[in-house]
Every structure is written in C-alpha cells, then in structure tokens.
C-alpha cells in the first residue's frame, strides 16, 4: 500500500535510504555523505513539512520511500 509519510516512519525510512546508498557504485563518497546528512530521521521530518513524501508499506511497515516536488519524483529508495 502507498500512503503519505508519517513522522513515525522517519527512523525506518532513514535506514532504508542509508541501506540503498551503502553499496551504490554510481555515487561518490561525497554524494553518499550528502544524502546521509539529508536523510536523518530529523531531516526527513522537517522536509516532509515542505514536500510530499510517500511510503510503500508491506504488513504496515515502510519498505520504500519516495518524494514529490511539484509533480516531479525527486527521490525514491526501496
């Protein structure tokens, strides 16, 4: 099920993002660090007030997160 991001999703979604970028070969070390800094639970909560974030859930647990900005997908991590 896809639904709007909730603040209680922040911890799990932060882990999802970090796991996705951990072994990404097409990202530099600098890019990975920038993404990590922007995907802390606190930052996700802050950003979710300005942007639309959605989570895909399985058994009511987030397994993916994506963001929209003016009808454009800006992030997607699964």
XYZ file of N, CA and C in Angstrom:
234
model
N 0.838 -1.175 0.000
C 0.000 0.000 0.000
C 0.891 1.249 0.000
N 0.509 2.236 -0.744
C 1.228 3.507 -0.757
C 0.411 4.511 0.054
N 1.106 5.236 0.925
C 0.434 6.251 1.738
C 1.401 7.392 2.014
N 0.861 8.466 2.548
C 1.677 9.622 2.917
C 2.639 9.242 4.049
N 3.814 9.825 4.005
C 4.817 9.682 5.052
C 4.259 10.225 6.361
N 4.537 9.530 7.435
C 4.168 9.986 8.782
C 5.451 10.141 9.582
N 5.448 11.044 10.534
C 6.657 11.276 11.329
C 7.164 9.996 11.984
N 6.279 9.112 12.351
C 6.710 7.865 12.982
C 7.453 6.945 12.005
N 7.411 7.262 10.699
C 8.128 6.491 9.679
C 9.588 6.913 9.552
N 9.951 8.026 10.152
C 11.260 8.641 9.909
C 12.438 7.724 10.186
N 12.428 7.036 11.285
C 13.552 6.159 11.645
C 13.723 5.045 10.616
N 12.642 4.372 10.296
C 12.696 3.271 9.331
C 13.100 3.781 7.949
N 12.540 4.910 7.538
C 12.853 5.457 6.214
C 14.307 5.914 6.122
N 14.834 6.440 7.189
C 16.238 6.823 7.216
C 17.116 5.589 6.995
N 16.754 4.489 7.624
C 17.505 3.241 7.452
C 17.399 2.731 6.013
N 16.232 2.862 5.425
C 16.032 2.439 4.033
C 16.972 3.224 3.110
N 16.999 4.529 3.268
C 17.854 5.375 2.429
C 19.316 4.981 2.597
N 19.759 4.858 3.835
C 21.160 4.516 4.090
C 21.527 3.148 3.531
N 20.637 2.200 3.629
C 20.906 0.873 3.080
C 21.000 0.935 1.552
N 20.162 1.735 0.937
C 20.172 1.848 -0.527
C 21.468 2.463 -1.052
N 21.990 3.456 -0.366
C 23.185 4.132 -0.881
C 24.483 3.465 -0.448
N 24.398 2.587 0.522
C 25.598 1.957 1.080
C 26.496 1.348 0.001
N 25.910 0.597 -0.900
C 26.699 -0.089 -1.921
C 26.484 0.482 -3.324
N 25.933 1.681 -3.409
C 25.696 2.295 -4.722
C 27.032 2.629 -5.385
N 27.286 2.023 -6.505
C 28.560 2.215 -7.198
C 28.613 3.513 -7.994
N 27.460 4.055 -8.340
C 27.439 5.251 -9.178
C 27.450 6.545 -8.362
N 27.604 6.464 -7.056
C 27.661 7.646 -6.199
C 29.053 7.811 -5.610
N 29.516 9.042 -5.595
C 30.806 9.311 -4.960
C 30.632 9.275 -3.447
N 31.740 9.190 -2.757
C 31.717 9.214 -1.299
C 31.077 10.517 -0.799
N 31.408 11.611 -1.463
C 30.860 12.925 -1.101
C 29.334 12.952 -1.295
N 28.870 12.390 -2.400
C 27.429 12.356 -2.670
C 26.697 11.498 -1.635
N 27.301 10.364 -1.283
C 26.679 9.495 -0.275
C 26.563 10.218 1.062
N 27.597 10.947 1.435
C 27.572 11.671 2.708
C 26.497 12.764 2.691
N 26.360 13.439 1.572
C 25.333 14.486 1.459
C 23.936 13.874 1.614
N 23.724 12.744 0.978
C 22.424 12.070 1.089
C 22.181 11.631 2.528
N 23.196 11.058 3.164
C 23.058 10.622 4.568
C 22.675 11.784 5.475
N 23.353 12.917 5.303
C 23.048 14.092 6.146
C 21.619 14.574 5.935
N 21.114 14.435 4.725
C 19.754 14.877 4.431
C 18.684 13.862 4.743
N 19.091 12.669 5.122
C 18.109 11.609 5.356
C 18.101 11.116 6.797
N 18.546 11.958 7.712
C 18.411 11.582 9.124
C 16.925 11.617 9.462
N 16.519 10.924 10.502
C 15.098 10.982 10.875
C 14.606 12.418 11.085
N 15.411 13.243 11.719
C 15.008 14.628 11.975
C 14.837 15.407 10.675
N 15.791 15.220 9.737
C 15.714 15.926 8.454
C 14.506 15.463 7.642
N 14.233 14.169 7.668
C 13.067 13.676 6.938
C 11.777 14.283 7.487
N 11.693 14.395 8.788
C 10.511 15.018 9.394
C 10.380 16.466 8.951
N 11.491 17.202 8.975
C 11.475 18.613 8.560
C 11.070 18.750 7.095
N 11.715 17.966 6.244
C 11.454 18.046 4.804
C 10.026 17.652 4.462
N 9.461 16.726 5.233
C 8.109 16.255 4.930
C 7.053 17.340 5.142
N 7.428 18.389 5.835
C 6.503 19.513 6.026
C 6.488 20.442 4.822
N 7.522 20.344 3.971
C 7.634 21.208 2.800
C 7.421 20.461 1.489
N 7.598 19.148 1.537
C 7.481 18.313 0.341
C 6.545 17.155 0.627
N 6.090 16.543 -0.439
C 5.247 15.360 -0.288
C 6.117 14.121 -0.337
N 6.146 13.393 0.752
C 6.838 12.110 0.815
C 5.787 11.021 0.963
N 6.072 9.896 0.321
C 5.172 8.757 0.376
C 5.979 7.522 0.732
N 5.328 6.581 1.381
C 5.969 5.313 1.701
C 5.139 4.184 1.107
N 5.851 3.150 0.723
C 5.211 1.907 0.311
C 5.351 0.968 1.497
N 4.249 0.396 1.920
C 4.283 -0.463 3.102
C 3.927 -1.898 2.746
N 4.489 -2.788 3.540
C 4.142 -4.210 3.468
C 3.928 -4.637 4.910
N 2.773 -5.186 5.190
C 2.389 -5.543 6.562
C 2.493 -4.325 7.489
N 2.074 -3.181 6.996
C 2.063 -1.906 7.728
C 3.453 -1.377 8.088
N 4.500 -1.906 7.462
C 5.857 -1.442 7.723
C 6.425 -0.827 6.444
N 6.974 0.396 6.519
C 7.557 1.011 5.317
C 8.716 0.175 4.766
N 8.691 -0.054 3.456
C 9.803 -0.749 2.804
C 10.378 0.101 1.665
N 9.765 1.252 1.405
C 10.264 2.166 0.378
C 9.772 3.569 0.695
N 10.550 4.565 0.254
C 10.153 5.958 0.425
C 10.447 6.705 -0.872
N 9.562 7.619 -1.197
C 9.744 8.455 -2.378
C 9.223 9.848 -2.096
N 9.724 10.802 -2.845
C 9.302 12.177 -2.647
C 8.878 12.835 -3.949
N 7.947 13.757 -3.830
C 7.483 14.541 -4.968
C 7.705 16.014 -4.683
N 8.036 16.735 -5.727
C 8.142 18.186 -5.646
C 7.553 18.727 -6.935
N 6.399 19.369 -6.810
C 5.690 19.893 -7.983
C 5.489 18.819 -9.051
N 4.936 17.707 -8.675
C 4.618 16.589 -9.570
C 5.838 15.918 -10.186
N 7.008 16.142 -9.634
C 8.232 15.509 -10.118
C 8.800 14.617 -9.015
N 9.111 13.375 -9.372
C 9.714 12.465 -8.404
C 11.123 12.971 -8.130
N 11.414 13.260 -6.855
C 12.742 13.778 -6.514
C 13.599 12.751 -5.813
N 13.011 11.767 -5.222
C 13.756 10.723 -4.522
C 12.931 9.439 -4.551
N 13.622 8.313 -4.591
C 12.939 7.038 -4.448
C 13.959 6.019 -3.976
N 13.666 5.409 -2.860
C 14.556 4.408 -2.280
C 13.716 3.194 -1.886
N 14.174 2.019 -2.303
C 13.445 0.788 -1.981
C 14.384 -0.257 -1.408
